[in-house]
PDB file of C-alpha atoms in Angstrom:
ATOM      1  CA  MET A  58     124.365 120.810  88.027  1.00  0.00           C
ATOM      2  CA  ASN A  59     121.655 122.532  87.061  1.00  0.00           C
ATOM      3  CA  ASN A  60     120.365 122.840  91.221  1.00  0.00           C
ATOM      4  CA  ILE A  61     119.882 119.522  90.884  1.00  0.00           C
ATOM      5  CA  ASP A  62     120.939 119.039  95.682  1.00  0.00           C
ATOM      6  CA  THR A  63     122.893 115.580  94.607  1.00  0.00           C
ATOM      7  CA  ARG A  64     123.424 115.445  97.599  1.00  0.00           C
ATOM      8  CA  ARG A  65     119.740 114.338  98.820  1.00  0.00           C
ATOM      9  CA  VAL A  66     119.323 112.180  95.406  1.00  0.00           C
ATOM     10  CA  ALA A  67     122.399 110.486  95.947  1.00  0.00           C
ATOM     11  CA  ILE A  68     120.808 109.317  99.196  1.00  0.00           C
ATOM     12  CA  TYR A  69     117.781 108.328  98.411  1.00  0.00           C
ATOM     13  CA  LEU A  70     118.713 105.990  95.728  1.00  0.00           C
ATOM     14  CA  LEU A  71     120.916 103.977  97.344  1.00  0.00           C
ATOM     15  CA  VAL A  72     118.402 104.023 100.468  1.00  0.00           C
ATOM     16  CA  ALA A  73     116.033 102.767  97.887  1.00  0.00           C
ATOM     17  CA  PHE A  74     117.816 100.566  96.219  1.00  0.00           C
ATOM     18  CA  GLY A  75     119.582  99.196  98.569  1.00  0.00           C
ATOM     19  CA  PHE A  76     116.206  98.315 100.556  1.00  0.00           C
ATOM     20  CA  SER A  77     114.609  96.632  97.586  1.00  0.00           C
ATOM     21  CA  TRP A  78     117.566  94.733  96.119  1.00  0.00           C
ATOM     22  CA  THR A  79     117.978  93.446  99.478  1.00  0.00           C
ATOM     23  CA  ILE A  80     114.696  91.819  99.513  1.00  0.00           C
ATOM     24  CA  ALA A  81     114.901  90.499  96.029  1.00  0.00           C
ATOM     25  CA  LEU A  82     118.372  88.454  97.293  1.00  0.00           C
ATOM     26  CA  LEU A  83     116.290  87.318 100.080  1.00  0.00           C
ATOM     27  CA  ILE A  84     114.198  86.691  97.153  1.00  0.00           C
ATOM     28  CA  TYR A  85     116.540  84.889  95.706  1.00  0.00           C
ATOM     29  CA  LEU A  86     117.806  82.530  99.203  1.00  0.00           C
ATOM     30  CA  THR A  87     114.303  81.272  99.285  1.00  0.00           C
ATOM     31  CA  GLY A  88     114.066  80.297  96.245  1.00  0.00           C
ATOM     32  CA  GLY A  89     113.930  82.697  94.175  1.00  0.00           C
ATOM     33  CA  ILE A  90     109.732  84.076  92.145  1.00  0.00           C
ATOM     34  CA  ALA A  91     109.339  80.006  90.122  1.00  0.00           C
ATOM     35  CA  GLY A  92     110.776  78.736  93.129  1.00  0.00           C
ATOM     36  CA  SER A  93     109.141  80.003  95.865  1.00  0.00           C
ATOM     37  CA  GLN A  94     107.563  77.799  98.738  1.00  0.00           C
ATOM     38  CA  PRO A  95     104.400  78.677 101.051  1.00  0.00           C
ATOM     39  CA  VAL A  96     105.573  81.065 104.151  1.00  0.00           C
ATOM     40  CA  ALA A  97     102.871  78.268 105.889  1.00  0.00           C
ATOM     41  CA  GLU A  98     101.610  75.232 105.648  1.00  0.00           C
ATOM     42  CA  GLY A  99      97.987  75.766 103.677  1.00  0.00           C
ATOM     43  CA  PHE A 100      98.944  79.597 103.741  1.00  0.00           C
ATOM     44  CA  PRO A 101      98.458  80.921  99.615  1.00  0.00           C
ATOM     45  CA  ILE A 102     101.225  83.522 100.165  1.00  0.00           C
ATOM     46  CA  THR A 103     104.411  82.390  98.723  1.00  0.00           C
ATOM     47  CA  TRP A 104     107.474  83.423 100.865  1.00  0.00           C
ATOM     48  CA  ALA A 105     108.366  86.013  97.131  1.00  0.00           C
ATOM     49  CA  LEU A 106     104.882  87.833  96.352  1.00  0.00           C
ATOM     50  CA  LEU A 107     105.354  88.127 100.739  1.00  0.00           C
ATOM     51  CA  LEU A 108     109.034  89.806  99.352  1.00  0.00           C
ATOM     52  CA  LEU A 109     107.907  91.509  96.589  1.00  0.00           C
ATOM     53  CA  THR A 110     105.139  93.761  98.585  1.00  0.00           C
ATOM     54  CA  LEU A 111     108.398  94.883 100.407  1.00  0.00           C
ATOM     55  CA  TYR A 112     110.345  95.192  97.368  1.00  0.00           C
ATOM     56  CA  MET A 113     108.245  98.730  97.039  1.00  0.00           C
ATOM     57  CA  LEU A 114     108.990  99.958  99.637  1.00  0.00           C
ATOM     58  CA  GLY A 115     112.451 100.586  99.163  1.00  0.00           C
ATOM     59  CA  PRO A 116     111.444 103.944  97.332  1.00  0.00           C
ATOM     60  CA  ALA A 117     109.121 104.979  99.826  1.00  0.00           C
ATOM     61  CA  ILE A 118     111.705 104.312 103.092  1.00  0.00           C
ATOM     62  CA  GLY A 119     113.922 105.681 100.482  1.00  0.00           C
ATOM     63  CA  ASN A 120     111.602 109.448 100.527  1.00  0.00           C
ATOM     64  CA  VAL A 121     112.269 109.053 104.345  1.00  0.00           C
ATOM     65  CA  VAL A 122     115.466 108.043 105.568  1.00  0.00           C
ATOM     66  CA  ALA A 123     117.142 111.188 103.264  1.00  0.00           C
ATOM     67  CA  ARG A 124     113.890 113.681 104.894  1.00  0.00           C
ATOM     68  CA  LEU A 125     115.545 112.864 107.874  1.00  0.00           C
ATOM     69  CA  LEU A 126     119.069 112.703 107.559  1.00  0.00           C
ATOM     70  CA  THR A 127     119.782 115.237 105.497  1.00  0.00           C
ATOM     71  CA  ARG A 128     116.607 117.512 107.804  1.00  0.00           C
ATOM     72  CA  GLU A 129     114.914 117.920 105.507  1.00  0.00           C
ATOM     73  CA  GLY A 130     111.679 118.104 106.642  1.00  0.00           C
ATOM     74  CA  THR A 131     108.112 117.191 105.369  1.00  0.00           C
ATOM     75  CA  ALA A 132     107.579 120.593 103.037  1.00  0.00           C
ATOM     76  CA  ASP A 133     106.556 119.404  99.844  1.00  0.00           C
ATOM     77  CA  LEU A 134     104.897 116.129 100.031  1.00  0.00           C
ATOM     78  CA  TRP A 135     102.822 115.571  97.759  1.00  0.00           C
ATOM     79  CA  LEU A 136     100.116 113.697 100.305  1.00  0.00           C
ATOM     80  CA  ARG A 137      98.365 116.035  99.990  1.00  0.00           C
ATOM     81  CA  PRO A 138      95.312 115.396  97.794  1.00  0.00           C
ATOM     82  CA  LYS A 139      94.623 118.584  96.374  1.00  0.00           C
ATOM     83  CA  PHE A 140      91.299 116.821  94.679  1.00  0.00           C
ATOM     84  CA  ARG A 141      89.486 120.476  93.216  1.00  0.00           C
ATOM     85  CA  LYS A 142      93.043 121.164  91.469  1.00  0.00           C
ATOM     86  CA  GLY A 143      93.662 117.721  90.246  1.00  0.00           C
ATOM     87  CA  TRP A 144      90.174 115.856  89.719  1.00  0.00           C
ATOM     88  CA  PRO A 145      90.733 115.267  85.980  1.00  0.00           C
ATOM     89  CA  TYR A 146      94.359 114.173  86.390  1.00  0.00           C
ATOM     90  CA  TRP A 147      92.995 111.585  89.072  1.00  0.00           C
ATOM     91  CA  LEU A 148      89.742 109.932  87.049  1.00  0.00           C
ATOM     92  CA  VAL A 149      92.155 110.190  83.198  1.00  0.00           C
ATOM     93  CA  THR A 150      94.156 107.442  85.338  1.00  0.00           C
ATOM     94  CA  TRP A 151      91.896 106.313  86.628  1.00  0.00           C
ATOM     95  CA  LEU A 152      90.396 105.210  83.610  1.00  0.00           C
ATOM     96  CA  LEU A 153      92.454 105.437  80.786  1.00  0.00           C
ATOM     97  CA  THR A 154      94.968 103.047  82.229  1.00  0.00           C
ATOM     98  CA  PRO A 155      92.464 100.279  81.930  1.00  0.00           C
ATOM     99  CA  LEU A 156      91.455 101.184  78.561  1.00  0.00           C
ATOM    100  CA  MET A 157      95.145 101.767  77.119  1.00  0.00           C
ATOM    101  CA  VAL A 158      96.167  98.080  78.447  1.00  0.00           C
ATOM    102  CA  ILE A 159      93.025  96.584  76.849  1.00  0.00           C
ATOM    103  CA  ALA A 160      93.064  98.449  73.745  1.00  0.00           C
ATOM    104  CA  GLY A 161      96.534  97.253  73.449  1.00  0.00           C
ATOM    105  CA  GLY A 162      96.023  93.637  74.466  1.00  0.00           C
ATOM    106  CA  VAL A 163      93.676  94.025  71.381  1.00  0.00           C
ATOM    107  CA  LEU A 164      96.432  95.055  69.315  1.00  0.00           C
ATOM    108  CA  TYR A 165      98.550  92.252  69.937  1.00  0.00           C
ATOM    109  CA  PHE A 166      95.388  89.697  68.955  1.00  0.00           C
ATOM    110  CA  LEU A 167      95.236  91.503  65.617  1.00  0.00           C
ATOM    111  CA  LEU A 168      98.672  91.252  64.790  1.00  0.00           C
ATOM    112  CA  PHE A 169      98.768  87.709  66.827  1.00  0.00           C
ATOM    113  CA  PRO A 170      94.988  85.819  66.412  1.00  0.00           C
ATOM    114  CA  GLU A 171      97.103  82.512  66.389  1.00  0.00           C
ATOM    115  CA  ALA A 172      98.001  83.361  70.365  1.00  0.00           C
ATOM    116  CA  LEU A 173      94.207  84.148  70.966  1.00  0.00           C
ATOM    117  CA  ASN A 174      92.276  81.413  73.122  1.00  0.00           C
ATOM    118  CA  THR A 175      88.955  82.059  72.038  1.00  0.00           C
ATOM    119  CA  ALA A 176      86.584  79.700  74.947  1.00  0.00           C
ATOM    120  CA  ALA A 177      86.221  81.581  77.495  1.00  0.00           C
ATOM    121  CA  LEU A 178      84.564  84.089  75.680  1.00  0.00           C
ATOM    122  CA  ARG A 179      81.933  81.020  73.660  1.00  0.00           C
ATOM    123  CA  GLY A 180      81.101  79.940  77.561  1.00  0.00           C
ATOM    124  CA  GLU A 181      83.253  76.743  76.703  1.00  0.00           C
ATOM    125  CA  GLY A 182      85.939  77.439  80.530  1.00  0.00           C
ATOM    126  CA  MET A 183      89.847  77.612  79.606  1.00  0.00           C
ATOM    127  CA  PRO A 184      92.434  76.011  81.720  1.00  0.00           C
ATOM    128  CA  GLY A 185      93.336  78.880  83.123  1.00  0.00           C
ATOM    129  CA  LEU A 186      90.836  80.174  85.018  1.00  0.00           C
ATOM    130  CA  PRO A 187      89.097  78.088  88.568  1.00  0.00           C
ATOM    131  CA  ASP A 188      86.411  76.063  89.156  1.00  0.00           C
ATOM    132  CA  THR A 189      83.403  79.010  89.117  1.00  0.00           C
ATOM    133  CA  PRO A 190      79.866  78.546  89.778  1.00  0.00           C
ATOM    134  CA  VAL A 191      78.972  81.430  87.044  1.00  0.00           C
ATOM    135  CA  ALA A 192      79.841  81.370  82.751  1.00  0.00           C
ATOM    136  CA  PRO A 193      83.357  81.769  82.541  1.00  0.00           C
ATOM    137  CA  GLN A 194      82.241  85.264  80.112  1.00  0.00           C
ATOM    138  CA  LEU A 195      80.478  86.559  83.484  1.00  0.00           C
ATOM    139  CA  PHE A 196      84.273  85.291  85.601  1.00  0.00           C
ATOM    140  CA  ILE A 197      86.160  87.031  82.815  1.00  0.00           C
ATOM    141  CA  LEU A 198      83.950  91.067  82.859  1.00  0.00           C
ATOM    142  CA  ALA A 199      83.804  90.406  86.400  1.00  0.00           C
ATOM    143  CA  ASN A 200      87.702  91.115  87.151  1.00  0.00           C
ATOM    144  CA  ILE A 201      87.715  92.924  84.592  1.00  0.00           C
ATOM    145  CA  LEU A 202      85.353  95.682  85.647  1.00  0.00           C
ATOM    146  CA  ALA A 203      87.357  93.758  89.889  1.00  0.00           C
ATOM    147  CA  ALA A 204      90.833  95.792  88.086  1.00  0.00           C
ATOM    148  CA  ILE A 205      88.843  98.671  87.276  1.00  0.00           C
ATOM    149  CA  LEU A 206      86.985  99.725  89.894  1.00  0.00           C
ATOM    150  CA  ILE A 207      88.683  98.153  93.500  1.00  0.00           C
ATOM    151  CA  SER A 208      92.205  98.004  92.184  1.00  0.00           C
ATOM    152  CA  PRO A 209      93.503 100.548  91.772  1.00  0.00           C
ATOM    153  CA  LEU A 210      92.383 101.013  95.990  1.00  0.00           C
ATOM    154  CA  LEU A 211      93.150  97.942  96.929  1.00  0.00           C
ATOM    155  CA  ASN A 212      96.520  98.265  95.433  1.00  0.00           C
ATOM    156  CA  ALA A 213      97.062 102.047  96.387  1.00  0.00           C
ATOM    157  CA  LEU A 214      98.909 101.107  99.516  1.00  0.00           C
ATOM    158  CA  PRO A 215     102.260  99.290  97.944  1.00  0.00           C
ATOM    159  CA  ILE A 216     100.924 101.868  95.531  1.00  0.00           C
ATOM    160  CA  LEU A 217     102.405 103.745  97.556  1.00  0.00           C
ATOM    161  CA  GLY A 218     105.899 102.088  98.660  1.00  0.00           C
ATOM    162  CA  GLU A 219     107.103 102.684  94.808  1.00  0.00           C
ATOM    163  CA  GLU A 220     104.718 106.751  93.761  1.00  0.00           C
ATOM    164  CA  PHE A 221     106.476 107.934  96.706  1.00  0.00           C
ATOM    165  CA  GLY A 222     109.791 108.191  96.056  1.00  0.00           C
ATOM    166  CA  TRP A 223     109.754 107.950  92.237  1.00  0.00           C
ATOM    167  CA  ARG A 224     106.487 110.674  91.734  1.00  0.00           C
ATOM    168  CA  ALA A 225     107.095 112.060  94.868  1.00  0.00           C
ATOM    169  CA  TYR A 226     110.476 112.483  95.954  1.00  0.00           C
ATOM    170  CA  LEU A 227     112.875 111.786  92.886  1.00  0.00           C
ATOM    171  CA  GLN A 228     111.491 113.418  90.038  1.00  0.00           C
ATOM    172  CA  PRO A 229     111.333 116.806  92.096  1.00  0.00           C
ATOM    173  CA  LYS A 230     114.698 116.716  93.078  1.00  0.00           C
ATOM    174  CA  LEU A 231     115.069 116.584  89.359  1.00  0.00           C
ATOM    175  CA  LEU A 232     113.028 118.941  87.959  1.00  0.00           C
ATOM    176  CA  PRO A 233     115.498 121.938  87.564  1.00  0.00           C
ATOM    177  CA  LEU A 234     116.680 119.570  84.392  1.00  0.00           C
ATOM    178  CA  GLY A 235     113.483 120.573  82.802  1.00  0.00           C
ATOM    179  CA  GLU A 236     110.490 117.561  82.422  1.00  0.00           C
ATOM    180  CA  ARG A 237     112.369 116.474  79.660  1.00  0.00           C
ATOM    181  CA  ARG A 238     114.918 115.111  80.999  1.00  0.00           C
ATOM    182  CA  MET A 239     113.620 114.144  83.909  1.00  0.00           C
ATOM    183  CA  TYR A 240     111.114 111.846  82.572  1.00  0.00           C
ATOM    184  CA  LEU A 241     114.460 110.226  80.739  1.00  0.00           C
ATOM    185  CA  LEU A 242     116.291 109.395  84.146  1.00  0.00           C
ATOM    186  CA  VAL A 243     112.973 108.480  86.701  1.00  0.00           C
ATOM    187  CA  GLY A 244     112.259 106.386  83.771  1.00  0.00           C
ATOM    188  CA  LEU A 245     115.121 104.842  83.442  1.00  0.00           C
ATOM    189  CA  ILE A 246     116.073 104.735  87.273  1.00  0.00           C
ATOM    190  CA  TRP A 247     113.460 103.337  87.697  1.00  0.00           C
ATOM    191  CA  GLY A 248     113.750  99.721  84.961  1.00  0.00           C
ATOM    192  CA  VAL A 249     116.971  99.641  86.322  1.00  0.00           C
ATOM    193  CA  TRP A 250     115.647  99.006  90.289  1.00  0.00           C
ATOM    194  CA  HIS A 251     113.849  96.221  88.680  1.00  0.00           C
ATOM    195  CA  TRP A 252     116.102  94.564  86.687  1.00  0.00           C
ATOM    196  CA  PRO A 253     116.957  92.466  89.833  1.00  0.00           C
ATOM    197  CA  VAL A 254     113.880  90.473  89.426  1.00  0.00           C
ATOM    198  CA  ILE A 255     113.463  90.577  86.520  1.00  0.00           C
ATOM    199  CA  TRP A 256     117.009  88.668  86.478  1.00  0.00           C
ATOM    200  CA  MET A 257     114.475  86.151  88.408  1.00  0.00           C
ATOM    201  CA  GLY A 258     111.898  85.245  85.760  1.00  0.00           C
ATOM    202  CA  TYR A 259     109.036  87.984  86.846  1.00  0.00           C
ATOM    203  CA  ASN A 260     107.631  89.726  84.490  1.00  0.00           C
ATOM    204  CA  TYR A 261     108.872  88.489  81.110  1.00  0.00           C
ATOM    205  CA  PRO A 262     110.291  84.362  82.270  1.00  0.00           C
ATOM    206  CA  GLY A 263     113.681  82.683  80.049  1.00  0.00           C
ATOM    207  CA  TYR A 264     114.221  86.784  78.406  1.00  0.00           C
ATOM    208  CA  ALA A 265     116.570  88.435  81.746  1.00  0.00           C
ATOM    209  CA  ILE A 266     118.338  90.387  79.531  1.00  0.00           C
ATOM    210  CA  TRP A 267     116.423  91.734  76.544  1.00  0.00           C
ATOM    211  CA  GLY A 268     113.243  91.809  79.747  1.00  0.00           C
ATOM    212  CA  SER A 269     115.600  94.109  81.220  1.00  0.00           C
ATOM    213  CA  MET A 270     116.314  96.106  78.420  1.00  0.00           C
ATOM    214  CA  ALA A 271     111.731  95.766  77.627  1.00  0.00           C
ATOM    215  CA  MET A 272     111.473  96.518  81.087  1.00  0.00           C
ATOM    216  CA  VAL A 273     113.440  99.524  81.639  1.00  0.00           C
ATOM    217  CA  TRP A 274     111.026 101.343  77.809  1.00  0.00           C
ATOM    218  CA  PHE A 275     107.936 100.471  79.857  1.00  0.00           C
ATOM    219  CA  THR A 276     109.189 101.742  82.577  1.00  0.00           C
ATOM    220  CA  PHE A 277     109.857 104.821  80.916  1.00  0.00           C
ATOM    221  CA  VAL A 278     106.542 105.898  79.052  1.00  0.00           C
ATOM    222  CA  LEU A 279     104.731 104.519  81.825  1.00  0.00           C
ATOM    223  CA  GLY A 280     106.842 106.653  84.564  1.00  0.00           C
ATOM    224  CA  ILE A 281     105.826 110.160  81.646  1.00  0.00           C
ATOM    225  CA  PHE A 282     102.275 109.015  81.799  1.00  0.00           C
ATOM    226  CA  LEU A 283     102.097 108.859  85.689  1.00  0.00           C
ATOM    227  CA  GLY A 284     105.013 111.993  86.329  1.00  0.00           C
ATOM    228  CA  TRP A 285     102.333 113.817  83.743  1.00  0.00           C
ATOM    229  CA  ALA A 286      99.484 113.488  85.833  1.00  0.00           C
ATOM    230  CA  THR A 287     101.631 114.288  89.168  1.00  0.00           C
ATOM    231  CA  LEU A 288     102.775 117.187  88.294  1.00  0.00           C
ATOM    232  CA  ARG A 289      99.366 118.368  86.685  1.00  0.00           C
ATOM    233  CA  ALA A 290      97.835 117.763  89.552  1.00  0.00           C
ATOM    234  CA  GLY A 291     100.352 118.638  92.193  1.00  0.00           C
ATOM    235  CA  SER A 292      99.424 115.775  93.805  1.00  0.00           C
ATOM    236  CA  VAL A 293     101.590 112.371  93.835  1.00  0.00           C
ATOM    237  CA  TRP A 294      97.727 110.341  93.424  1.00  0.00           C
ATOM    238  CA  PRO A 295      96.760 111.048  90.527  1.00  0.00           C
ATOM    239  CA  ALA A 296      99.815 108.266  89.754  1.00  0.00           C
ATOM    240  CA  VAL A 297      99.259 106.130  92.591  1.00  0.00           C
ATOM    241  CA  ILE A 298      95.417 105.297  91.436  1.00  0.00           C
ATOM    242  CA  GLY A 299      96.649 105.070  87.829  1.00  0.00           C
ATOM    243  CA  HIS A 300     100.100 102.612  88.820  1.00  0.00           C
ATOM    244  CA  GLY A 301      97.130 100.608  91.209  1.00  0.00           C
ATOM    245  CA  ALA A 302      94.575  99.979  88.207  1.00  0.00           C
ATOM    246  CA  LEU A 303      97.700  99.069  85.722  1.00  0.00           C
ATOM    247  CA  ASN A 304      98.254  96.719  87.871  1.00  0.00           C
ATOM    248  CA  GLY A 305      95.029  95.816  87.983  1.00  0.00           C
ATOM    249  CA  MET A 306      95.231  95.009  84.647  1.00  0.00           C
ATOM    250  CA  ALA A 307      98.786  93.708  83.982  1.00  0.00           C
ATOM    251  CA  ASN A 308      97.752  90.089  83.625  1.00  0.00           C
ATOM    252  CA  ILE A 309      93.841  89.972  82.394  1.00  0.00           C
ATOM    253  CA  TRP A 310      95.059  88.919  78.714  1.00  0.00           C
ATOM    254  CA  LEU A 311      97.403  85.925  79.882  1.00  0.00           C
ATOM    255  CA  LEU A 312      93.852  83.831  80.838  1.00  0.00           C
ATOM    256  CA  PHE A 313      93.795  84.061  76.190  1.00  0.00           C
ATOM    257  CA  LEU A 314      96.460  82.947  75.817  1.00  0.00           C
ATOM    258  CA  ALA A 315      96.360  79.997  73.637  1.00  0.00           C
ATOM    259  CA  ALA A 316     100.462  79.304  73.657  1.00  0.00           C
ATOM    260  CA  GLU A 317     103.275  80.696  75.066  1.00  0.00           C
ATOM    261  CA  THR A 318     104.500  83.505  73.359  1.00  0.00           C
ATOM    262  CA  ASN A 319     106.778  86.102  73.242  1.00  0.00           C
ATOM    263  CA  PRO A 320     106.763  88.822  76.751  1.00  0.00           C
ATOM    264  CA  LEU A 321     108.901  90.952  75.186  1.00  0.00           C
ATOM    265  CA  LEU A 322     106.130  92.320  72.669  1.00  0.00           C
ATOM    266  CA  GLY A 323     102.700  91.427  75.511  1.00  0.00           C
ATOM    267  CA  PRO A 324      99.877  90.653  75.254  1.00  0.00           C
ATOM    268  CA  ALA A 325     100.763  91.399  78.331  1.00  0.00           C
ATOM    269  CA  VAL A 326     101.208  95.661  79.086  1.00  0.00           C
ATOM    270  CA  VAL A 327     104.891  94.779  79.314  1.00  0.00           C
ATOM    271  CA  GLY A 328     105.487  93.855  76.739  1.00  0.00           C
ATOM    272  CA  VAL A 329     106.533  96.712  73.385  1.00  0.00           C
ATOM    273  CA  ILE A 330     103.021  95.943  71.774  1.00  0.00           C
ATOM    274  CA  GLY A 331     101.050  95.468  74.848  1.00  0.00           C
ATOM    275  CA  SER A 332     102.228  99.110  76.167  1.00  0.00           C
ATOM    276  CA  ILE A 333     101.888 100.782  72.731  1.00  0.00           C
ATOM    277  CA  PHE A 334      99.440 103.833  73.922  1.00  0.00           C
ATOM    278  CA  PHE A 335     101.773 104.002  77.052  1.00  0.00           C
ATOM    279  CA  SER A 336     103.924 104.908  74.729  1.00  0.00           C
ATOM    280  CA  VAL A 337     101.607 106.679  71.877  1.00  0.00           C
ATOM    281  CA  SER A 338     100.311 108.419  74.881  1.00  0.00           C
ATOM    282  CA  ALA A 339     104.203 109.086  76.603  1.00  0.00           C
ATOM    283  CA  LEU A 340     105.904 110.527  72.815  1.00  0.00           C
ATOM    284  CA  LEU A 341     102.943 112.894  73.072  1.00  0.00           C
ATOM    285  CA  ILE A 342     103.470 114.353  76.253  1.00  0.00           C
ATOM    286  CA  PHE A 343     107.384 114.184  75.907  1.00  0.00           C
ATOM    287  CA  TRP A 344     107.320 115.901  72.665  1.00  0.00           C
ATOM    288  CA  LYS A 345     104.756 119.266  74.340  1.00  0.00           C
ATOM    289  CA  ALA A 346     106.912 119.063  77.764  1.00  0.00           C
ATOM    290  CA  ARG A 347     108.939 122.446  79.368  1.00  0.00           C
ATOM    291  CA  GLY A 348     112.136 121.916  78.535  1.00  0.00           C
TER     292      GLY A 348
END
């Protein structure tokens, strides 16, 4: 099978999916995403949020367990920064990711102007914002800047739980198939891995089936972008930075919604329109990919 180590891939997938989907079952049994209760009285973190953080660790645990069970060792971990060689890809994922999120949201509101609530931009406040001593415009600007500059660093540890699995283990294992087929398979597997939380209303509330399909498309286009940066930099860290930047910006546009919208479309980046610029970049990378 084109030199694919099917045993190691199978062990990796069984552990990554088994761990994360078990956590998903615990989320369901503790009230699901919407009905989750705080971990303790007066503590703002819910069981769902806490368990979702653990859910993200499944791919990394799969990497470690597969290496231990097959005595693969610690060669080719993809954890060395290789900053001298890869710094352009660090920069691209760090800066281009939030720009594409912003551009996708702008496009969505251009197509659906009735969905845009401009109250905060006019300094009038809006229901989605907490009471703050600063003007709503400054609050939103501060959140955007924090998402761009700080989120990639704050999110690095939980994001590594995913990227140490998908980009640092599964991607190299499937690369003998050629870049294009590798991107297709990693994107599909990554999307399916999300399905239990999608079925519980995460990302696409009210759209369990179509949301599952939309997530596969999103992980495909995002996975190509992050996978390309990983390959070219020779390190998983550009993917960690880019994924962290995306998570920090993912829901920023929800502050501007005037009414409920179809999450399959946007304005959040997981919508088809919200992710359109990731789709364009992914198709360009896919077209130029080797094999």
